[in-house]
Amino acid sequence: MNGYWKKKGVKAWRASTGLFLVSAALSMCEEVHLYGFWPWHLDRLGNNLTQHYYDNHPVHKAHKLPDEFKQHQRLHNQGVLHMTTDNCA
């Protein structure tokens, strides 16, 4: 899986667990909806965000979350998955 994503532009030592789970979901599900994948420490309004739902540890250097986000955006734009980065309505 790491090799596949490296060829697609994720320049990380290894893909994140989130990218592995998205990959698994794409291989098993007819529709995949992503919510909450945002690789920056601030939201669009400047509010602080954590990288995990369970803690506030800094991003591990092994991951390149902005590269992964670009892949999520690409797949969203191609209609492969549906990504929501705004607040839920």
Short mmCIF file of C-alpha atoms in Angstrom, two decimals:
data_model
loop_
_atom_site.label_atom_id
_atom_site.label_comp_id
_atom_site.label_asym_id
_atom_site.label_seq_id
_atom_site.Cartn_x
_atom_site.Cartn_y
_atom_site.Cartn_z
CA MET A 1 0.00 0.00 0.00
CA ASN A 2 2.84 2.42 0.81
CA GLY A 3 4.36 1.84 -2.62
CA TYR A 4 1.06 2.59 -4.36
CA TRP A 5 0.57 5.90 -2.57
CA LYS A 6 4.21 6.91 -3.04
CA LYS A 7 3.70 6.53 -6.79
CA LYS A 8 0.64 8.79 -6.45
CA GLY A 9 2.62 11.55 -4.72
CA VAL A 10 2.48 10.81 -0.98
CA LYS A 11 6.11 11.48 -0.07
CA ALA A 12 6.02 9.95 3.39
CA TRP A 13 8.04 7.26 5.08
CA ARG A 14 4.74 5.45 5.51
CA ALA A 15 1.08 6.20 4.94
CA SER A 16 -1.09 7.10 7.90
CA THR A 17 -3.61 4.70 9.39
CA GLY A 18 -6.30 6.97 7.96
CA LEU A 19 -5.01 6.53 4.41
CA PHE A 20 -4.83 2.77 4.89
CA LEU A 21 -8.44 2.77 6.10
CA VAL A 22 -9.60 4.92 3.19
CA SER A 23 -7.85 2.49 0.84
CA ALA A 24 -9.55 -0.48 2.49
CA ALA A 25 -12.94 1.22 2.34
CA LEU A 26 -12.48 2.01 -1.36
CA SER A 27 -11.73 -1.63 -2.06
CA MET A 28 -14.83 -2.92 -0.20
CA CYS A 29 -17.55 -0.28 -0.39
CA GLU A 30 -19.69 1.05 -3.20
CA GLU A 31 -19.66 4.54 -1.66
CA VAL A 32 -17.08 6.11 0.64
CA HIS A 33 -17.78 9.35 2.51
CA LEU A 34 -14.98 11.08 4.42
CA TYR A 35 -15.58 13.62 7.13
CA GLY A 36 -12.96 15.30 9.28
CA PHE A 37 -9.81 14.69 7.25
CA TRP A 38 -8.06 18.05 7.56
CA PRO A 39 -4.24 18.00 7.73
CA TRP A 40 -3.66 21.44 9.24
CA HIS A 41 -3.67 22.60 12.85
CA LEU A 42 -6.22 25.37 12.21
CA ASP A 43 -9.66 25.19 10.65
CA ARG A 44 -10.90 27.70 8.08
CA LEU A 45 -11.93 30.07 10.88
CA GLY A 46 -8.56 29.92 12.66
CA ASN A 47 -9.67 27.59 15.46
CA ASN A 48 -7.08 25.14 16.80
CA LEU A 49 -7.57 21.53 15.77
CA THR A 50 -6.09 18.28 17.01
CA GLN A 51 -4.69 15.64 14.67
CA HIS A 52 -6.47 12.81 16.46
CA TYR A 53 -9.88 12.66 18.07
CA TYR A 54 -8.36 11.19 21.24
CA ASP A 55 -5.31 13.39 21.92
CA ASN A 56 -3.40 16.48 20.84
CA HIS A 57 -0.04 14.99 19.91
CA PRO A 58 1.86 16.66 17.09
CA VAL A 59 1.85 15.01 13.69
CA HIS A 60 4.45 12.26 13.43
CA LYS A 61 7.25 13.06 10.98
CA ALA A 62 6.65 9.73 9.23
CA HIS A 63 3.40 11.04 7.71
CA LYS A 64 2.79 13.73 5.11
CA LEU A 65 -0.84 14.54 5.80
CA PRO A 66 -1.07 17.42 3.28
CA ASP A 67 0.06 14.97 0.55
CA GLU A 68 -2.59 12.50 1.69
CA PHE A 69 -5.22 15.26 1.72
CA LYS A 70 -4.34 16.10 -1.90
CA GLN A 71 -5.02 12.47 -2.80
CA HIS A 72 -8.37 12.59 -0.99
CA GLN A 73 -9.21 15.77 -2.92
CA ARG A 74 -8.19 14.16 -6.21
CA LEU A 75 -10.39 11.14 -5.54
CA HIS A 76 -13.25 13.42 -4.50
CA ASN A 77 -12.91 15.46 -7.71
CA GLN A 78 -12.95 12.24 -9.75
CA GLY A 79 -16.13 11.09 -7.97
CA VAL A 80 -14.40 8.08 -6.40
CA LEU A 81 -15.26 9.20 -2.86
CA HIS A 82 -17.18 12.01 -1.20
CA MET A 83 -15.22 14.28 1.11
CA THR A 84 -16.72 16.86 3.49
CA THR A 85 -14.39 19.45 4.96
CA ASP A 86 -17.03 21.93 6.15
CA ASN A 87 -19.18 21.64 9.26
CA CYS A 88 -21.98 19.10 9.13
CA ALA A 89 -25.30 20.72 8.38
#
